[in-house]
Short mmCIF file of C-alpha atoms in Angstrom, two decimals:
data_model
loop_
_atom_site.label_atom_id
_atom_site.label_comp_id
_atom_site.label_asym_id
_atom_site.label_seq_id
_atom_site.Cartn_x
_atom_site.Cartn_y
_atom_site.Cartn_z
CA MET A 24 -101.42 -2.63 -105.71
CA PRO A 25 -100.54 -0.07 -103.19
CA SER A 26 -97.36 1.72 -103.73
CA VAL A 27 -94.50 0.88 -101.47
CA VAL A 28 -93.20 3.79 -99.48
CA VAL A 29 -89.55 3.39 -98.87
CA GLY A 30 -88.53 4.88 -95.47
CA ARG A 31 -85.62 7.35 -95.52
CA THR A 32 -82.89 6.47 -93.08
CA LYS A 33 -81.88 9.33 -90.74
CA ARG A 34 -78.33 10.47 -91.55
CA GLN A 35 -75.88 10.68 -88.61
CA ARG A 36 -74.00 13.95 -88.24
CA THR A 37 -70.23 13.85 -88.53
CA ALA A 38 -67.93 14.99 -85.77
CA THR A 39 -67.19 18.08 -87.82
CA GLU A 40 -70.82 19.04 -87.77
CA TYR A 41 -70.98 18.62 -84.01
CA ILE A 42 -68.29 21.23 -83.65
CA MET A 43 -69.22 23.49 -86.54
CA PRO A 44 -72.98 23.12 -87.20
CA LYS A 45 -74.46 25.17 -89.96
CA LYS A 46 -77.21 26.63 -87.81
CA LYS A 47 -76.68 29.21 -85.09
CA ARG A 48 -73.19 28.03 -84.11
CA THR A 49 -69.78 29.01 -85.40
CA THR A 50 -66.31 27.74 -84.68
CA ASP A 51 -65.42 30.86 -82.78
CA PRO A 52 -68.27 32.77 -81.14
CA ARG A 53 -66.38 36.02 -81.72
CA SER A 54 -66.73 35.53 -85.50
CA SER A 55 -70.51 35.85 -85.33
CA LYS A 56 -72.20 39.16 -84.70
CA ASP A 57 -75.23 37.51 -83.13
CA SER A 58 -73.40 35.18 -80.74
CA GLN A 59 -71.83 36.46 -77.54
CA THR A 60 -69.53 34.90 -74.96
CA PRO A 61 -71.63 33.79 -71.97
CA GLU A 62 -71.16 35.81 -68.81
CA PRO A 63 -68.53 33.93 -66.77
CA THR A 64 -69.30 32.79 -63.25
CA PRO A 65 -67.69 30.03 -61.22
CA LYS A 66 -70.76 27.84 -61.74
CA SER A 67 -70.94 28.49 -65.49
CA ILE A 68 -67.27 27.56 -65.87
CA ILE A 69 -67.84 24.24 -64.11
CA ASP A 70 -70.92 23.64 -66.28
CA LEU A 71 -68.96 24.31 -69.47
CA GLU A 72 -66.27 21.85 -68.37
CA GLN A 73 -68.82 19.16 -67.57
CA GLN A 74 -70.51 19.64 -70.93
CA ILE A 75 -67.17 19.22 -72.74
CA SER A 76 -66.55 15.91 -70.99
CA SER A 77 -70.11 14.71 -71.61
CA SER A 78 -70.34 15.07 -75.39
CA THR A 79 -68.41 16.16 -78.46
CA GLU A 80 -71.30 18.48 -79.21
CA TYR A 81 -69.93 20.89 -76.59
CA TYR A 82 -66.32 21.03 -77.71
CA ASN A 83 -66.90 24.63 -78.74
CA ASN A 84 -67.05 25.47 -75.03
CA LEU A 85 -63.27 25.36 -75.16
CA VAL A 86 -63.35 28.65 -77.03
CA TYR A 87 -65.38 30.27 -74.26
CA LEU A 88 -63.04 29.00 -71.53
CA ILE A 89 -59.96 30.21 -73.40
CA GLU A 90 -61.64 33.62 -73.73
CA TYR A 91 -62.21 33.67 -69.96
CA LEU A 92 -58.44 33.56 -69.43
CA ASN A 93 -58.46 37.24 -70.43
CA SER A 94 -60.85 38.12 -67.60
CA SER A 95 -59.84 40.96 -65.32
CA ASP A 96 -61.26 38.88 -62.46
CA SER A 97 -58.33 36.71 -61.38
CA GLN A 98 -60.67 34.14 -59.80
CA ILE A 99 -62.50 33.62 -63.10
CA ALA A 100 -59.23 33.37 -65.02
CA LEU A 101 -57.81 30.82 -62.59
CA LEU A 102 -60.98 28.72 -62.63
CA ALA A 103 -61.00 28.77 -66.42
CA ALA A 104 -57.34 27.71 -66.53
CA THR A 105 -57.87 24.76 -64.20
CA SER A 106 -61.03 23.69 -66.08
CA LEU A 107 -59.20 23.81 -69.39
CA PHE A 108 -56.34 21.82 -67.91
CA ARG A 109 -58.67 19.07 -66.74
CA SER A 110 -60.47 19.02 -70.08
CA PHE A 111 -57.30 18.80 -72.17
CA ALA A 112 -55.76 16.27 -69.75
CA ARG A 113 -58.75 13.98 -70.36
CA MET A 114 -58.39 14.46 -74.10
CA LEU A 115 -54.67 13.68 -73.97
CA ALA A 116 -55.37 10.51 -72.00
CA ALA A 117 -58.05 9.51 -74.53
CA GLY A 118 -55.73 10.08 -77.47
CA LEU A 119 -57.90 12.84 -78.97
CA LEU A 120 -54.90 15.18 -79.39
CA ASN A 121 -52.58 12.71 -81.09
CA LYS A 122 -51.57 13.49 -84.67
CA PRO A 123 -54.17 12.13 -87.08
CA LYS A 124 -53.16 8.96 -88.88
CA SER A 125 -52.92 8.96 -92.65
CA ASN A 126 -55.91 6.63 -92.97
CA ALA A 127 -58.15 8.58 -90.58
CA ALA A 128 -61.54 9.78 -91.82
CA LEU A 129 -61.65 13.38 -92.99
CA ALA A 130 -64.20 14.32 -90.35
CA GLN A 131 -62.17 12.84 -87.52
CA GLU A 132 -59.00 14.46 -88.84
CA THR A 133 -60.73 17.85 -88.91
CA VAL A 134 -61.91 17.40 -85.31
CA THR A 135 -58.45 16.43 -84.12
CA LEU A 136 -56.78 19.34 -85.87
CA TRP A 137 -59.32 21.78 -84.42
CA LEU A 138 -58.76 20.42 -80.89
CA ARG A 139 -54.98 20.63 -81.33
CA ASP A 140 -55.32 24.26 -82.40
CA ARG A 141 -57.38 25.05 -79.31
CA TYR A 142 -54.78 23.25 -77.18
CA LYS A 143 -52.05 25.41 -78.74
CA ASP A 144 -54.11 28.51 -77.95
CA PHE A 145 -54.41 27.39 -74.36
CA LYS A 146 -50.66 26.82 -73.97
CA SER A 147 -49.83 30.15 -75.60
CA LYS A 148 -52.18 31.95 -73.23
CA LEU A 149 -50.58 30.24 -70.22
CA ILE A 150 -47.12 31.23 -71.45
CA PHE A 151 -48.36 34.82 -71.71
CA LEU A 152 -49.83 34.66 -68.18
CA LEU A 153 -46.39 33.81 -66.77
CA ASN A 154 -45.72 37.55 -67.01
CA ASP A 155 -48.95 38.50 -65.25
CA GLU A 156 -48.59 41.09 -62.51
CA ASN A 157 -50.78 38.92 -60.30
CA ALA A 158 -48.32 36.53 -58.66
CA GLU A 159 -51.03 33.94 -58.04
CA SER A 160 -52.03 33.86 -61.71
CA ALA A 161 -48.41 33.54 -62.83
CA LEU A 162 -47.70 30.74 -60.36
CA THR A 163 -50.89 28.87 -61.31
CA SER A 164 -50.00 29.16 -64.99
CA LEU A 165 -46.54 27.77 -64.29
CA THR A 166 -47.96 24.87 -62.29
CA ILE A 167 -50.41 23.97 -65.07
CA LEU A 168 -47.72 24.22 -67.76
CA VAL A 169 -45.40 21.88 -65.87
CA ARG A 170 -48.31 19.47 -65.38
CA LEU A 171 -48.97 19.63 -69.12
CA VAL A 172 -45.34 18.65 -69.72
CA LYS A 173 -46.07 15.51 -67.73
CA GLU A 174 -49.35 14.81 -69.53
CA GLU A 175 -47.86 15.33 -72.98
CA SER A 176 -44.86 13.16 -72.16
CA SER A 177 -47.16 10.39 -70.97
CA HIS A 178 -49.70 10.43 -73.82
CA LEU A 179 -48.12 11.95 -76.94
CA ALA A 180 -45.26 9.47 -77.39
CA PRO A 181 -44.89 8.51 -81.10
CA THR A 182 -44.63 4.85 -80.09
CA ILE A 183 -46.61 3.31 -77.25
CA GLY A 184 -44.35 2.34 -74.35
CA GLU A 185 -41.46 4.46 -75.61
CA TYR A 186 -39.88 7.15 -73.44
CA TYR A 187 -40.92 10.62 -74.54
CA PHE A 188 -40.40 14.07 -73.04
CA ALA A 189 -42.35 17.16 -74.12
CA LYS A 190 -39.21 19.09 -75.07
CA ALA A 191 -40.92 21.75 -77.18
CA LEU A 192 -43.27 22.82 -74.39
CA PHE A 193 -40.55 22.68 -71.74
CA ARG A 194 -38.28 24.87 -73.87
CA ARG A 195 -41.06 27.46 -74.30
CA ILE A 196 -41.63 27.55 -70.54
CA LEU A 197 -37.93 27.98 -69.83
CA SER A 198 -37.53 30.66 -72.48
CA ALA A 199 -40.41 32.67 -71.01
CA LEU A 200 -39.01 32.41 -67.48
CA LEU A 201 -35.46 33.37 -68.46
CA ASN A 202 -36.64 36.49 -70.30
CA GLN A 203 -38.78 37.88 -67.48
CA SER A 204 -37.92 41.19 -65.89
CA ASP A 205 -37.29 39.55 -62.50
CA ASP A 206 -36.28 36.08 -61.38
CA GLU A 207 -38.85 35.41 -58.64
CA LEU A 208 -40.97 32.95 -60.63
CA LEU A 209 -37.88 31.34 -62.15
CA LEU A 210 -36.38 30.68 -58.72
CA GLU A 211 -39.70 29.20 -57.61
CA PHE A 212 -39.56 26.88 -60.62
CA VAL A 213 -35.99 25.82 -59.79
CA GLU A 214 -36.72 25.25 -56.12
CA THR A 215 -39.99 23.35 -56.66
CA TYR A 216 -39.17 21.29 -59.73
CA VAL A 217 -35.56 21.48 -60.97
CA ASN A 218 -33.94 20.68 -57.62
CA LYS A 219 -36.37 17.84 -56.96
CA TYR A 220 -36.66 15.97 -60.25
CA ASP A 221 -33.59 14.67 -62.06
CA ASP A 222 -35.14 14.70 -65.54
CA LEU A 223 -36.31 18.30 -65.18
CA ARG A 224 -32.84 19.34 -64.01
CA TYR A 225 -31.26 17.63 -67.02
CA TYR A 226 -33.58 19.28 -69.55
CA PHE A 227 -33.31 22.62 -67.75
CA LEU A 228 -29.53 22.55 -68.14
CA HIS A 229 -29.74 21.22 -71.68
CA PHE A 230 -32.15 23.85 -72.97
CA SER A 231 -30.61 26.70 -70.97
CA SER A 232 -27.37 26.21 -72.91
CA LEU A 233 -29.24 26.23 -76.23
CA LEU A 234 -31.21 29.33 -75.25
CA ALA A 235 -28.01 31.07 -74.11
CA ASN A 236 -26.43 30.39 -77.50
CA ASP A 237 -29.53 31.78 -79.24
CA ALA A 238 -29.47 34.85 -77.02
CA GLN A 239 -26.08 35.83 -78.42
CA THR A 240 -27.62 36.68 -81.79
CA ASN A 241 -31.35 37.10 -81.18
CA LEU A 242 -31.51 39.48 -78.21
CA SER A 243 -30.64 43.13 -77.76
CA ASP A 244 -28.00 44.18 -75.24
CA ALA A 245 -30.62 45.02 -72.60
CA GLN A 246 -32.40 41.71 -73.18
CA LYS A 247 -29.11 39.84 -72.98
CA ALA A 248 -28.38 41.46 -69.63
CA THR A 249 -31.76 40.37 -68.26
CA PHE A 250 -31.38 36.87 -69.67
CA THR A 251 -27.89 36.49 -68.24
CA THR A 252 -28.91 37.71 -64.78
CA ASN A 253 -31.86 35.32 -64.66
CA LEU A 254 -29.90 32.32 -65.90
CA LEU A 255 -27.12 32.93 -63.39
CA SER A 256 -29.67 33.22 -60.58
CA ALA A 257 -31.15 29.88 -61.61
CA LEU A 258 -27.78 28.15 -61.86
CA TYR A 259 -26.76 29.50 -58.46
CA ALA A 260 -29.99 28.10 -57.01
CA ILE A 261 -29.35 24.54 -58.22
CA ASP A 262 -28.22 22.48 -55.26
CA ASP A 263 -27.77 18.83 -54.27
CA PHE A 264 -26.27 17.98 -57.64
CA PRO A 265 -25.92 14.17 -57.85
CA THR A 266 -22.50 12.57 -57.53
CA GLU A 267 -23.39 8.96 -58.41
CA ASP A 268 -25.78 7.23 -60.80
CA VAL A 269 -27.75 5.71 -57.92
CA HIS A 270 -28.71 9.21 -56.79
CA LEU A 271 -30.75 9.69 -59.98
CA ASN A 272 -34.04 8.25 -58.81
CA GLU A 273 -36.63 11.05 -58.88
CA PHE A 274 -38.31 11.71 -62.24
CA TRP A 275 -41.21 13.96 -63.21
CA VAL A 276 -42.00 11.82 -66.27
CA GLU A 277 -42.28 8.11 -65.59
CA LEU A 278 -39.56 6.03 -67.20
CA PRO A 279 -40.26 2.69 -68.91
CA LYS A 280 -38.71 -0.25 -67.15
CA LYS A 281 -35.03 -0.86 -67.96
CA SER A 282 -34.97 2.38 -69.93
CA LYS A 283 -31.50 3.81 -70.52
CA GLN A 284 -32.04 7.50 -71.07
CA PRO A 285 -29.60 10.41 -70.61
CA VAL A 286 -31.58 11.58 -67.60
CA THR A 287 -30.57 8.37 -65.77
CA LYS A 288 -26.84 8.81 -66.37
CA LEU A 289 -24.60 10.99 -64.24
CA SER A 290 -22.24 11.56 -67.18
CA ALA A 291 -25.09 13.10 -69.21
CA GLN A 292 -26.16 15.27 -66.27
CA LYS A 293 -22.60 16.56 -65.86
CA ALA A 294 -22.28 17.20 -69.59
CA ALA A 295 -25.49 19.24 -69.56
CA PHE A 296 -24.26 21.16 -66.49
CA GLN A 297 -20.99 21.89 -68.25
CA ASP A 298 -22.66 23.04 -71.48
CA SER A 299 -24.91 25.38 -69.55
CA TRP A 300 -22.06 27.05 -67.67
CA LEU A 301 -19.85 27.33 -70.74
CA ALA A 302 -22.73 29.00 -72.58
CA VAL A 303 -23.14 31.47 -69.70
CA LEU A 304 -19.45 32.34 -69.74
CA ARG A 305 -19.78 33.30 -73.40
CA LEU A 306 -22.50 35.84 -72.58
CA PRO A 307 -21.60 39.44 -71.65
CA LEU A 308 -21.04 39.51 -67.88
CA THR A 309 -20.87 42.43 -65.51
CA VAL A 310 -17.80 42.79 -63.30
CA ASP A 311 -19.73 41.64 -60.23
CA GLN A 312 -21.11 38.59 -62.04
CA TYR A 313 -17.66 37.73 -63.36
CA LYS A 314 -16.08 37.94 -59.92
CA TYR A 315 -18.82 35.97 -58.18
CA ILE A 316 -18.51 33.15 -60.73
CA LEU A 317 -14.77 32.99 -60.02
CA GLN A 318 -15.48 33.02 -56.32
CA ILE A 319 -17.71 29.91 -56.40
CA MET A 320 -16.10 28.10 -59.33
CA HIS A 321 -13.76 25.82 -57.36
CA ASN A 322 -16.49 24.23 -55.22
CA LYS A 323 -19.81 24.74 -57.04
CA ILE A 324 -18.88 24.45 -60.73
CA VAL A 325 -15.65 22.53 -61.34
CA PRO A 326 -16.58 19.37 -59.33
CA TYR A 327 -19.78 18.82 -61.35
CA MET A 328 -18.41 19.29 -64.86
CA SER A 329 -17.66 16.30 -67.08
CA LYS A 330 -14.48 17.91 -68.42
CA PRO A 331 -13.28 20.74 -66.16
CA GLN A 332 -10.31 21.19 -68.48
CA THR A 333 -12.61 23.17 -70.77
CA LEU A 334 -12.32 26.02 -68.23
CA MET A 335 -8.57 26.32 -68.66
CA ASP A 336 -8.66 29.21 -71.14
CA PHE A 337 -11.22 31.11 -69.08
CA LEU A 338 -9.27 30.70 -65.85
CA THR A 339 -5.85 31.47 -67.32
CA ASP A 340 -7.25 34.63 -68.92
CA SER A 341 -8.80 35.58 -65.57
CA TYR A 342 -5.53 34.90 -63.76
CA ASP A 343 -3.64 37.04 -66.24
CA ALA A 344 -6.12 39.91 -65.85
CA GLY A 345 -4.47 41.10 -62.64
CA GLY A 346 -5.94 42.69 -59.52
CA SER A 347 -8.77 41.08 -57.57
CA THR A 348 -9.81 39.06 -60.63
CA SER A 349 -6.53 37.17 -60.47
CA LEU A 350 -6.98 36.55 -56.77
CA LEU A 351 -10.42 35.05 -57.32
CA ALA A 352 -9.22 32.87 -60.19
CA LEU A 353 -6.50 31.32 -58.02
CA ASN A 354 -8.69 28.75 -56.27
CA ALA A 355 -10.23 27.20 -59.37
CA LEU A 356 -6.96 27.41 -61.29
CA PHE A 357 -5.10 25.58 -58.56
CA SER A 358 -7.85 22.96 -58.46
CA LEU A 359 -7.30 22.27 -62.16
CA MET A 360 -3.53 22.16 -61.67
CA GLN A 361 -3.79 19.78 -58.73
CA LYS A 362 -6.52 17.40 -59.92
CA TYR A 363 -6.49 17.67 -63.70
CA ASN A 364 -2.80 18.29 -64.46
CA LEU A 365 -3.21 21.77 -65.87
CA ASP A 366 0.19 23.10 -66.91
CA TYR A 367 0.43 26.82 -66.21
CA PRO A 368 3.91 28.16 -67.03
CA ASN A 369 5.43 30.77 -64.70
CA PHE A 370 2.74 30.23 -62.09
CA TYR A 371 4.86 31.48 -59.21
CA THR A 372 6.07 34.46 -61.22
CA LYS A 373 2.46 35.52 -61.72
CA LEU A 374 1.66 34.78 -58.07
CA TYR A 375 4.59 36.97 -57.03
CA ALA A 376 3.24 39.80 -59.18
CA LEU A 377 -0.06 39.68 -57.25
CA LEU A 378 1.72 40.76 -54.08
CA ASP A 379 1.21 44.51 -54.13
CA ARG A 380 -0.23 47.10 -51.77
CA ASN A 381 -3.78 46.40 -52.93
CA VAL A 382 -3.74 42.82 -51.70
CA MET A 383 -3.48 44.14 -48.14
CA HIS A 384 -6.75 46.02 -48.45
CA VAL A 385 -9.10 43.90 -50.63
CA ILE A 386 -11.98 41.99 -49.08
CA TYR A 387 -10.51 38.76 -50.49
CA ARG A 388 -7.32 39.16 -48.44
CA SER A 389 -7.98 36.20 -46.14
CA ARG A 390 -8.85 33.98 -49.08
CA PHE A 391 -5.63 34.96 -50.85
CA PHE A 392 -3.40 34.23 -47.85
CA ARG A 393 -4.98 30.81 -47.37
CA LEU A 394 -4.12 29.95 -50.95
CA LEU A 395 -0.66 31.51 -50.71
CA ASP A 396 0.05 29.38 -47.64
CA LEU A 397 -0.98 26.32 -49.65
CA PHE A 398 1.15 27.24 -52.66
CA LEU A 399 4.26 27.83 -50.52
CA SER A 400 3.79 24.76 -48.32
CA SER A 401 6.12 22.50 -50.31
CA THR A 402 9.59 22.15 -48.80
CA HIS A 403 10.98 21.48 -52.29
CA LEU A 404 10.57 25.05 -53.46
CA PRO A 405 13.85 26.91 -54.15
CA ALA A 406 15.12 29.07 -51.30
CA LEU A 407 15.48 32.01 -53.70
CA LEU A 408 11.78 31.81 -54.52
CA VAL A 409 10.58 31.57 -50.92
CA ALA A 410 12.95 34.34 -49.80
CA SER A 411 11.49 36.66 -52.46
CA PHE A 412 7.96 36.08 -51.14
CA ILE A 413 9.11 36.64 -47.54
CA LYS A 414 10.94 39.83 -48.42
CA ARG A 415 8.10 41.28 -50.48
CA LEU A 416 5.56 40.52 -47.73
CA SER A 417 7.83 42.23 -45.21
CA ARG A 418 8.14 45.29 -47.41
CA LEU A 419 4.36 45.48 -47.90
CA ALA A 420 3.77 45.16 -44.16
CA ILE A 421 5.40 48.54 -43.51
CA SER A 422 2.52 50.40 -45.14
CA ALA A 423 -0.24 47.85 -44.49
CA PRO A 424 -3.07 48.34 -41.97
CA PRO A 425 -2.67 46.59 -38.59
CA SER A 426 -5.30 44.00 -39.49
CA ALA A 427 -3.13 42.88 -42.43
CA ILE A 428 0.16 43.06 -40.55
CA VAL A 429 -1.07 40.58 -37.93
CA ILE A 430 -1.53 38.09 -40.79
CA VAL A 431 1.83 38.77 -42.44
CA ILE A 432 4.02 38.33 -39.35
CA PRO A 433 2.90 34.81 -38.36
CA PHE A 434 2.76 33.91 -42.05
CA ILE A 435 6.46 34.82 -42.45
CA TYR A 436 7.26 33.03 -39.19
CA ASN A 437 5.76 29.80 -40.60
CA LEU A 438 7.67 30.17 -43.85
CA LEU A 439 10.94 30.59 -41.97
CA LYS A 440 10.19 27.52 -39.84
CA ARG A 441 9.35 25.53 -42.97
CA HIS A 442 12.34 26.72 -45.04
CA ASN A 443 15.37 26.86 -42.75
CA SER A 444 17.64 28.05 -45.52
CA CYS A 445 15.83 31.41 -45.42
CA ASN A 446 16.77 32.07 -41.79
CA VAL A 447 19.78 33.97 -43.06
CA LEU A 448 17.38 36.86 -43.62
CA LEU A 449 17.05 37.17 -39.85
CA GLN A 450 20.69 36.51 -39.02
CA ARG A 451 22.22 39.02 -41.40
CA THR A 452 22.99 42.34 -39.64
CA ASP A 453 22.81 45.87 -40.96
CA GLU A 454 26.59 46.15 -40.62
CA GLU A 455 27.11 43.20 -42.94
CA ILE A 456 24.81 44.71 -45.53
CA ALA A 457 26.49 48.10 -45.20
CA GLU A 458 29.91 46.55 -45.66
CA GLU A 459 28.94 44.40 -48.64
CA PHE A 460 26.43 46.60 -50.45
CA ASP A 461 27.39 50.12 -49.38
CA ARG A 462 24.41 50.51 -47.03
CA ASN A 463 21.89 49.79 -49.81
CA ASP A 464 19.35 47.00 -49.50
CA PRO A 465 20.30 44.56 -52.28
CA PHE A 466 16.67 43.45 -52.66
CA VAL A 467 15.32 44.54 -56.07
CA ALA A 468 11.72 45.45 -55.21
CA ASN A 469 10.57 46.10 -58.77
CA GLU A 470 11.96 42.84 -60.18
CA SER A 471 9.10 40.73 -61.63
CA ASP A 472 11.01 37.43 -61.51
CA PRO A 473 11.26 36.20 -57.90
CA MET A 474 14.35 34.18 -58.79
CA LYS A 475 16.24 37.39 -59.66
CA SER A 476 15.19 39.68 -56.80
CA ARG A 477 18.34 38.99 -54.69
CA ALA A 478 16.14 38.61 -51.62
CA LEU A 479 18.54 36.10 -50.00
CA ASP A 480 21.23 38.78 -49.91
CA SER A 481 19.01 41.09 -47.86
CA SER A 482 17.61 41.09 -44.33
CA LEU A 483 14.22 41.50 -42.71
CA TRP A 484 14.85 44.99 -41.36
CA GLU A 485 11.16 45.77 -42.07
CA LEU A 486 10.08 43.40 -39.29
CA ALA A 487 12.49 45.09 -36.89
CA THR A 488 10.83 48.38 -37.79
CA LEU A 489 7.42 46.91 -36.99
CA GLN A 490 8.57 46.24 -33.42
CA SER A 491 8.10 49.99 -32.89
CA HIS A 492 4.66 50.08 -34.52
CA TYR A 493 2.09 52.44 -33.02
CA HIS A 494 -0.36 49.61 -32.44
CA PRO A 495 0.73 47.63 -29.35
CA ASN A 496 -0.57 44.30 -30.70
CA VAL A 497 1.47 44.65 -33.88
CA ALA A 498 4.61 45.68 -31.99
CA THR A 499 4.27 42.75 -29.58
CA LEU A 500 3.70 40.26 -32.39
CA ALA A 501 6.68 41.54 -34.39
CA LYS A 502 9.01 40.90 -31.43
CA ILE A 503 8.71 37.14 -31.94
CA MET A 504 11.24 37.55 -34.75
CA SER A 505 13.86 38.61 -32.23
CA GLU A 506 13.30 35.55 -30.02
CA PRO A 507 14.47 31.96 -30.49
CA PHE A 508 12.19 30.01 -32.85
CA HIS A 509 11.04 27.50 -30.26
CA LYS A 510 7.37 28.14 -30.84
CA PRO A 511 5.55 25.73 -33.18
CA ALA A 512 4.05 27.07 -36.38
CA TYR A 513 1.17 29.50 -35.94
CA ASN A 514 -2.35 28.64 -37.01
CA ILE A 515 -2.94 31.28 -39.68
CA GLU A 516 -6.70 30.97 -39.31
CA ASP A 517 -6.46 32.64 -35.91
CA PHE A 518 -5.30 35.87 -37.58
CA MET A 519 -7.35 35.90 -40.78
CA ASP A 520 -10.51 37.70 -39.73
CA HIS A 521 -9.05 40.67 -37.92
CA SER A 522 -10.15 44.18 -38.86
CA TYR A 523 -10.04 47.64 -37.30
CA ASN A 524 -13.35 46.89 -35.58
CA THR A 525 -12.21 43.60 -34.05
CA MET A 526 -8.93 45.12 -32.88
CA LEU A 527 -10.70 48.10 -31.30
CA ASP A 528 -13.23 45.80 -29.63
CA ALA A 529 -10.35 43.79 -28.20
CA GLU A 530 -8.86 46.97 -26.72
CA PHE A 531 -12.16 48.13 -25.27
CA THR A 532 -12.88 44.79 -23.62
CA LYS A 533 -9.34 44.22 -22.32
CA ASN A 534 -8.98 43.75 -18.59
CA ILE A 535 -6.74 46.51 -17.21
CA ARG A 536 -4.58 45.42 -14.29
CA ASN A 537 -3.32 48.88 -13.31
CA PRO A 538 -5.83 51.55 -14.28
CA PRO A 539 -4.16 54.76 -15.46
CA ALA A 540 -4.46 57.90 -13.37
CA VAL A 541 -7.28 60.13 -14.57
CA GLU A 542 -8.79 63.39 -13.42
CA PHE A 543 -12.22 62.59 -12.12
CA ASP A 544 -13.19 66.17 -11.24
CA LEU A 545 -14.06 67.55 -14.63
CA PRO A 546 -13.58 71.32 -15.03
CA LYS A 547 -16.82 73.23 -15.53
CA THR A 548 -15.45 76.16 -17.52
CA LEU A 549 -12.71 76.80 -20.05
CA PHE A 550 -11.38 79.96 -18.36
CA GLU A 551 -11.43 81.06 -14.75
CA SER A 552 -14.65 82.83 -13.84
CA GLY A 553 -13.72 84.00 -10.38
CA ASN A 554 -16.31 81.84 -8.66
CA VAL A 555 -15.00 80.14 -5.57
CA GLY A 556 -14.53 76.39 -5.97
CA GLU A 557 -15.10 76.42 -9.73
CA GLN A 558 -12.25 74.75 -11.59
CA ALA A 559 -11.25 75.79 -15.11
CA TYR A 560 -9.43 73.96 -17.91
CA LEU A 561 -7.00 76.83 -18.41
CA GLU A 562 -6.00 78.08 -15.02
CA GLY A 563 -4.48 81.54 -14.72
CA TRP A 564 -6.59 82.97 -17.53
CA ASP A 565 -9.06 85.54 -16.43
CA LEU A 566 -11.02 87.26 -19.21
CA ARG A 567 -13.36 89.25 -17.00
#
């Protein structure tokens, strides 16, 4: 009986063997002395991508494409980056990069882990390329990374149908941008993505506060300075902050229906905004940064915070600092006092202390007088207090530049119109003061408490002095104090923006009714030369 030959069934290779075959192929071509990375060309890159999508046998092409990201040819590097993005995006959509399940076959688990490692390599390389000197490469890397945030959020959710955001990747992107030597790419990111998508703005603010807290302990002083400058630039660039929940309707990552996430709530957005700014204020700031923050705080920071009261300590410390810092803190501090019931003891005493010679010369002078007009607008203020402000302003006007004096005079005029009980300052004569106070002005100029300065016992002799000022506009304006107060209150805004330049321009462009007599025949020599008809500056001098 013939023997029966039993046929041997052909064994199927596992997925592991497709990626790491025993013959001629290794996991990483650089680990083999005989294998070399293929010469990159645009066509070869496209071919490698197509092979990856066609069969698992070509997954090792990912190693080649990642290697091409190091190419000195920017075109090759960009093509490799876009090809890798498309390849990994397809894998994410197919679930090939999800964490292996506990009951998965060993071969499949090995394949998944290997692909996840290559995906991590790809992301790390893109993060590195954000610092590339080639602006196009850096921008392309940023675009791909933000797209990967969307792909991961859509396909790597632990539970199907559950909202998920790729926080780890987004934090790495933000950390790399905030630690760059310049803020150009960061501002591009804010303008293109953060200002447009509500979820990206929320996570930007959320992670920027965490990164700022980490920077306190993990960065050197120089690195902190760079980080702080970049973060401030980004926060300044955020605009169109929402004011109602209905305004939160643009999202980079699609939300499940009826999903209630922090990114959809205005309260959460404001809390993240607040945390970010509070973290910045704890970082070391330069004087210019500190002052600019105070300058914009009342209209670009306070309105969008969930609890503006958290700024009370910062603002009171700034107000107590003195000088221009106090002037800049006034706006935001008053906003907290007016809208959020901040109790600041001795506010007017501190405000009175800010009135010194420097306030007449700083670039924030107009801003200060606008606020001062607001603070002294109440008719319920004590006459002693208002009289002290009037008297100190008058005293400062004597040595102030003309551009400041033209603000002070109408400002005092308005205060006198508003507080009639202070008109005694104009009505009291020098003879009365001489008789009562032995010719000494009873006003105590160096008294810090405006309620004890004895201003109501004095007079406004300083304004009478200004009526003889060398500048004709100042002298004319000061004379209104000697006339009946029939004129309505002045609009202070009309006098705020004057400077030496504007006052000179006004003089040069003034229409002259009666031109002054001038000598049109200009002398040709300094001394007489003896030539007939030749006029000299100094007649009668002959040095021949």
